[in-house]
Amino acid sequence: MTVVRGLREALMLFLIATVLVAAAAAVWVAVDGGDYISRLGIALMVVGALFGVTGDLTLSRIGMLGPRATFGLAPEREEAGGGRVLTGVGIFLFVGLPLMLIGILLIT
């Protein structure tokens, strides 16, 4: 059951990202002109790479390592909750990587 929830979450993230990137590429073409498909491919690659890097909350927690250590606290742990099922690796594999691959296919 958790696998189905994780895949459903990945599908929703993928669809939302694709719709937002398509709209952003349309605005990009309207403002600057050019080919929509190549701009869409570039935008998909950028967003896929951002999902791969920031899929989990590691980057936002790095800033708190020093202050937490100053007060003798352990680093923050990723707790289960908030409705998220996918880990950072799952977000990279099921959302970021497909976005990047589709972007590469659209550019070539």
mmCIF file with all atom_site columns, C-alpha atoms in Angstrom:
data_model
loop_
_atom_site.group_PDB
_atom_site.id
_atom_site.type_symbol
_atom_site.label_atom_id
_atom_site.label_alt_id
_atom_site.label_comp_id
_atom_site.label_asym_id
_atom_site.label_entity_id
_atom_site.label_seq_id
_atom_site.pdbx_PDB_ins_code
_atom_site.Cartn_x
_atom_site.Cartn_y
_atom_site.Cartn_z
_atom_site.occupancy
_atom_site.B_iso_or_equiv
_atom_site.pdbx_formal_charge
_atom_site.auth_seq_id
_atom_site.auth_comp_id
_atom_site.auth_asym_id
_atom_site.auth_atom_id
_atom_site.pdbx_PDB_model_num
ATOM 1   C CA . MET A 1 1   ? 0.000  0.000  0.000   1.00 0.00 ? 1   MET A CA 1
ATOM 2   C CA . THR A 1 2   ? 2.887  2.363  0.740   1.00 0.00 ? 2   THR A CA 1
ATOM 3   C CA . VAL A 1 3   ? 4.309  1.699  -2.727  1.00 0.00 ? 3   VAL A CA 1
ATOM 4   C CA . VAL A 1 4   ? 1.055  2.742  -4.361  1.00 0.00 ? 4   VAL A CA 1
ATOM 5   C CA . ARG A 1 5   ? 0.927  5.912  -2.243  1.00 0.00 ? 5   ARG A CA 1
ATOM 6   C CA . GLY A 1 6   ? 4.533  6.701  -3.161  1.00 0.00 ? 6   GLY A CA 1
ATOM 7   C CA . LEU A 1 7   ? 3.917  6.191  -6.866  1.00 0.00 ? 7   LEU A CA 1
ATOM 8   C CA . ARG A 1 8   ? 0.755  8.289  -6.667  1.00 0.00 ? 8   ARG A CA 1
ATOM 9   C CA . GLU A 1 9   ? 2.727  11.053 -4.944  1.00 0.00 ? 9   GLU A CA 1
ATOM 10  C CA . ALA A 1 10  ? 5.445  10.849 -7.604  1.00 0.00 ? 10  ALA A CA 1
ATOM 11  C CA . LEU A 1 11  ? 2.845  11.013 -10.375 1.00 0.00 ? 11  LEU A CA 1
ATOM 12  C CA . MET A 1 12  ? 1.216  14.088 -8.847  1.00 0.00 ? 12  MET A CA 1
ATOM 13  C CA . LEU A 1 13  ? 4.575  15.832 -8.398  1.00 0.00 ? 13  LEU A CA 1
ATOM 14  C CA . PHE A 1 14  ? 5.513  14.954 -11.976 1.00 0.00 ? 14  PHE A CA 1
ATOM 15  C CA . LEU A 1 15  ? 2.224  16.224 -13.423 1.00 0.00 ? 15  LEU A CA 1
ATOM 16  C CA . ILE A 1 16  ? 2.259  19.448 -11.404 1.00 0.00 ? 16  ILE A CA 1
ATOM 17  C CA . ALA A 1 17  ? 5.879  20.127 -12.348 1.00 0.00 ? 17  ALA A CA 1
ATOM 18  C CA . THR A 1 18  ? 5.168  19.401 -16.022 1.00 0.00 ? 18  THR A CA 1
ATOM 19  C CA . VAL A 1 19  ? 2.174  21.748 -16.146 1.00 0.00 ? 19  VAL A CA 1
ATOM 20  C CA . LEU A 1 20  ? 4.060  24.546 -14.377 1.00 0.00 ? 20  LEU A CA 1
ATOM 21  C CA . VAL A 1 21  ? 7.124  24.110 -16.589 1.00 0.00 ? 21  VAL A CA 1
ATOM 22  C CA . ALA A 1 22  ? 4.956  24.109 -19.727 1.00 0.00 ? 22  ALA A CA 1
ATOM 23  C CA . ALA A 1 23  ? 3.359  27.377 -18.609 1.00 0.00 ? 23  ALA A CA 1
ATOM 24  C CA . ALA A 1 24  ? 6.759  28.887 -17.775 1.00 0.00 ? 24  ALA A CA 1
ATOM 25  C CA . ALA A 1 25  ? 8.121  27.850 -21.180 1.00 0.00 ? 25  ALA A CA 1
ATOM 26  C CA . ALA A 1 26  ? 5.102  29.430 -22.875 1.00 0.00 ? 26  ALA A CA 1
ATOM 27  C CA . VAL A 1 27  ? 5.762  32.686 -21.034 1.00 0.00 ? 27  VAL A CA 1
ATOM 28  C CA . TRP A 1 28  ? 9.444  32.431 -21.960 1.00 0.00 ? 28  TRP A CA 1
ATOM 29  C CA . VAL A 1 29  ? 8.555  32.046 -25.651 1.00 0.00 ? 29  VAL A CA 1
ATOM 30  C CA . ALA A 1 30  ? 5.990  34.864 -25.480 1.00 0.00 ? 30  ALA A CA 1
ATOM 31  C CA . VAL A 1 31  ? 8.512  37.261 -23.926 1.00 0.00 ? 31  VAL A CA 1
ATOM 32  C CA . ASP A 1 32  ? 11.670 36.315 -25.800 1.00 0.00 ? 32  ASP A CA 1
ATOM 33  C CA . GLY A 1 33  ? 10.474 34.374 -28.845 1.00 0.00 ? 33  GLY A CA 1
ATOM 34  C CA . GLY A 1 34  ? 12.033 31.186 -30.116 1.00 0.00 ? 34  GLY A CA 1
ATOM 35  C CA . ASP A 1 35  ? 11.089 27.538 -30.379 1.00 0.00 ? 35  ASP A CA 1
ATOM 36  C CA . TYR A 1 36  ? 8.650  26.301 -27.716 1.00 0.00 ? 36  TYR A CA 1
ATOM 37  C CA . ILE A 1 37  ? 9.781  22.660 -27.745 1.00 0.00 ? 37  ILE A CA 1
ATOM 38  C CA . SER A 1 38  ? 13.458 23.421 -27.157 1.00 0.00 ? 38  SER A CA 1
ATOM 39  C CA . ARG A 1 39  ? 12.626 25.922 -24.416 1.00 0.00 ? 39  ARG A CA 1
ATOM 40  C CA . LEU A 1 40  ? 10.330 23.350 -22.813 1.00 0.00 ? 40  LEU A CA 1
ATOM 41  C CA . GLY A 1 41  ? 13.145 20.779 -22.915 1.00 0.00 ? 41  GLY A CA 1
ATOM 42  C CA . ILE A 1 42  ? 15.600 23.176 -21.273 1.00 0.00 ? 42  ILE A CA 1
ATOM 43  C CA . ALA A 1 43  ? 13.099 24.108 -18.577 1.00 0.00 ? 43  ALA A CA 1
ATOM 44  C CA . LEU A 1 44  ? 12.277 20.445 -17.893 1.00 0.00 ? 44  LEU A CA 1
ATOM 45  C CA . MET A 1 45  ? 15.972 19.640 -17.491 1.00 0.00 ? 45  MET A CA 1
ATOM 46  C CA . VAL A 1 46  ? 16.479 22.539 -15.080 1.00 0.00 ? 46  VAL A CA 1
ATOM 47  C CA . VAL A 1 47  ? 13.451 21.643 -12.965 1.00 0.00 ? 47  VAL A CA 1
ATOM 48  C CA . GLY A 1 48  ? 14.400 17.951 -12.996 1.00 0.00 ? 48  GLY A CA 1
ATOM 49  C CA . ALA A 1 49  ? 17.885 18.802 -11.770 1.00 0.00 ? 49  ALA A CA 1
ATOM 50  C CA . LEU A 1 50  ? 16.418 21.006 -9.049  1.00 0.00 ? 50  LEU A CA 1
ATOM 51  C CA . PHE A 1 51  ? 14.150 18.160 -7.947  1.00 0.00 ? 51  PHE A CA 1
ATOM 52  C CA . GLY A 1 52  ? 17.175 15.875 -7.857  1.00 0.00 ? 52  GLY A CA 1
ATOM 53  C CA . VAL A 1 53  ? 19.176 18.251 -5.687  1.00 0.00 ? 53  VAL A CA 1
ATOM 54  C CA . THR A 1 54  ? 16.409 19.551 -3.429  1.00 0.00 ? 54  THR A CA 1
ATOM 55  C CA . GLY A 1 55  ? 14.049 16.571 -3.393  1.00 0.00 ? 55  GLY A CA 1
ATOM 56  C CA . ASP A 1 56  ? 14.495 16.018 0.294   1.00 0.00 ? 56  ASP A CA 1
ATOM 57  C CA . LEU A 1 57  ? 15.026 18.718 2.862   1.00 0.00 ? 57  LEU A CA 1
ATOM 58  C CA . THR A 1 58  ? 18.777 18.183 3.278   1.00 0.00 ? 58  THR A CA 1
ATOM 59  C CA . LEU A 1 59  ? 19.733 21.602 1.929   1.00 0.00 ? 59  LEU A CA 1
ATOM 60  C CA . SER A 1 60  ? 17.352 23.392 4.277   1.00 0.00 ? 60  SER A CA 1
ATOM 61  C CA . ARG A 1 61  ? 18.703 21.465 7.262   1.00 0.00 ? 61  ARG A CA 1
ATOM 62  C CA . ILE A 1 62  ? 22.373 22.167 6.565   1.00 0.00 ? 62  ILE A CA 1
ATOM 63  C CA . GLY A 1 63  ? 21.985 25.737 7.791   1.00 0.00 ? 63  GLY A CA 1
ATOM 64  C CA . MET A 1 64  ? 20.809 24.530 11.194  1.00 0.00 ? 64  MET A CA 1
ATOM 65  C CA . LEU A 1 65  ? 23.665 22.116 11.912  1.00 0.00 ? 65  LEU A CA 1
ATOM 66  C CA . GLY A 1 66  ? 25.866 24.767 13.531  1.00 0.00 ? 66  GLY A CA 1
ATOM 67  C CA . PRO A 1 67  ? 23.222 26.347 15.794  1.00 0.00 ? 67  PRO A CA 1
ATOM 68  C CA . ARG A 1 68  ? 21.906 22.957 16.870  1.00 0.00 ? 68  ARG A CA 1
ATOM 69  C CA . ALA A 1 69  ? 25.433 21.781 17.686  1.00 0.00 ? 69  ALA A CA 1
ATOM 70  C CA . THR A 1 70  ? 26.027 24.960 19.703  1.00 0.00 ? 70  THR A CA 1
ATOM 71  C CA . PHE A 1 71  ? 23.120 24.074 21.973  1.00 0.00 ? 71  PHE A CA 1
ATOM 72  C CA . GLY A 1 72  ? 24.128 20.403 22.163  1.00 0.00 ? 72  GLY A CA 1
ATOM 73  C CA . LEU A 1 73  ? 21.270 19.138 20.042  1.00 0.00 ? 73  LEU A CA 1
ATOM 74  C CA . ALA A 1 74  ? 21.488 16.322 17.529  1.00 0.00 ? 74  ALA A CA 1
ATOM 75  C CA . PRO A 1 75  ? 20.936 17.051 13.840  1.00 0.00 ? 75  PRO A CA 1
ATOM 76  C CA . GLU A 1 76  ? 17.326 17.107 12.720  1.00 0.00 ? 76  GLU A CA 1
ATOM 77  C CA . ARG A 1 77  ? 15.918 13.813 11.574  1.00 0.00 ? 77  ARG A CA 1
ATOM 78  C CA . GLU A 1 78  ? 13.418 13.370 8.829   1.00 0.00 ? 78  GLU A CA 1
ATOM 79  C CA . GLU A 1 79  ? 10.306 12.251 10.608  1.00 0.00 ? 79  GLU A CA 1
ATOM 80  C CA . ALA A 1 80  ? 7.572  10.350 8.877   1.00 0.00 ? 80  ALA A CA 1
ATOM 81  C CA . GLY A 1 81  ? 4.601  12.595 8.488   1.00 0.00 ? 81  GLY A CA 1
ATOM 82  C CA . GLY A 1 82  ? 3.339  15.571 6.651   1.00 0.00 ? 82  GLY A CA 1
ATOM 83  C CA . GLY A 1 83  ? 1.801  13.263 4.076   1.00 0.00 ? 83  GLY A CA 1
ATOM 84  C CA . ARG A 1 84  ? 5.102  12.561 2.313   1.00 0.00 ? 84  ARG A CA 1
ATOM 85  C CA . VAL A 1 85  ? 5.883  8.987  1.389   1.00 0.00 ? 85  VAL A CA 1
ATOM 86  C CA . LEU A 1 86  ? 8.797  9.428  -0.998  1.00 0.00 ? 86  LEU A CA 1
ATOM 87  C CA . THR A 1 87  ? 12.312 10.003 0.240   1.00 0.00 ? 87  THR A CA 1
ATOM 88  C CA . GLY A 1 88  ? 14.832 12.168 -1.564  1.00 0.00 ? 88  GLY A CA 1
ATOM 89  C CA . VAL A 1 89  ? 16.011 9.187  -3.608  1.00 0.00 ? 89  VAL A CA 1
ATOM 90  C CA . GLY A 1 90  ? 12.442 8.373  -4.634  1.00 0.00 ? 90  GLY A CA 1
ATOM 91  C CA . ILE A 1 91  ? 11.787 11.943 -5.689  1.00 0.00 ? 91  ILE A CA 1
ATOM 92  C CA . PHE A 1 92  ? 14.983 11.923 -7.734  1.00 0.00 ? 92  PHE A CA 1
ATOM 93  C CA . LEU A 1 93  ? 14.257 8.566  -9.391  1.00 0.00 ? 93  LEU A CA 1
ATOM 94  C CA . PHE A 1 94  ? 10.544 8.980  -10.053 1.00 0.00 ? 94  PHE A CA 1
ATOM 95  C CA . VAL A 1 95  ? 10.235 12.737 -10.616 1.00 0.00 ? 95  VAL A CA 1
ATOM 96  C CA . GLY A 1 96  ? 13.568 14.455 -11.283 1.00 0.00 ? 96  GLY A CA 1
ATOM 97  C CA . LEU A 1 97  ? 15.154 11.856 -13.548 1.00 0.00 ? 97  LEU A CA 1
ATOM 98  C CA . PRO A 1 98  ? 12.105 11.431 -15.832 1.00 0.00 ? 98  PRO A CA 1
ATOM 99  C CA . LEU A 1 99  ? 11.822 15.217 -16.156 1.00 0.00 ? 99  LEU A CA 1
ATOM 100 C CA . MET A 1 100 ? 15.479 15.450 -17.147 1.00 0.00 ? 100 MET A CA 1
ATOM 101 C CA . LEU A 1 101 ? 15.192 12.565 -19.625 1.00 0.00 ? 101 LEU A CA 1
ATOM 102 C CA . ILE A 1 102 ? 12.113 14.053 -21.293 1.00 0.00 ? 102 ILE A CA 1
ATOM 103 C CA . GLY A 1 103 ? 13.896 17.397 -21.462 1.00 0.00 ? 103 GLY A CA 1
ATOM 104 C CA . ILE A 1 104 ? 16.893 15.779 -23.165 1.00 0.00 ? 104 ILE A CA 1
ATOM 105 C CA . LEU A 1 105 ? 14.622 14.018 -25.653 1.00 0.00 ? 105 LEU A CA 1
ATOM 106 C CA . LEU A 1 106 ? 12.834 17.270 -26.498 1.00 0.00 ? 106 LEU A CA 1
ATOM 107 C CA . ILE A 1 107 ? 16.070 19.158 -27.118 1.00 0.00 ? 107 ILE A CA 1
ATOM 108 C CA . THR A 1 108 ? 17.590 16.565 -29.455 1.00 0.00 ? 108 THR A CA 1
#
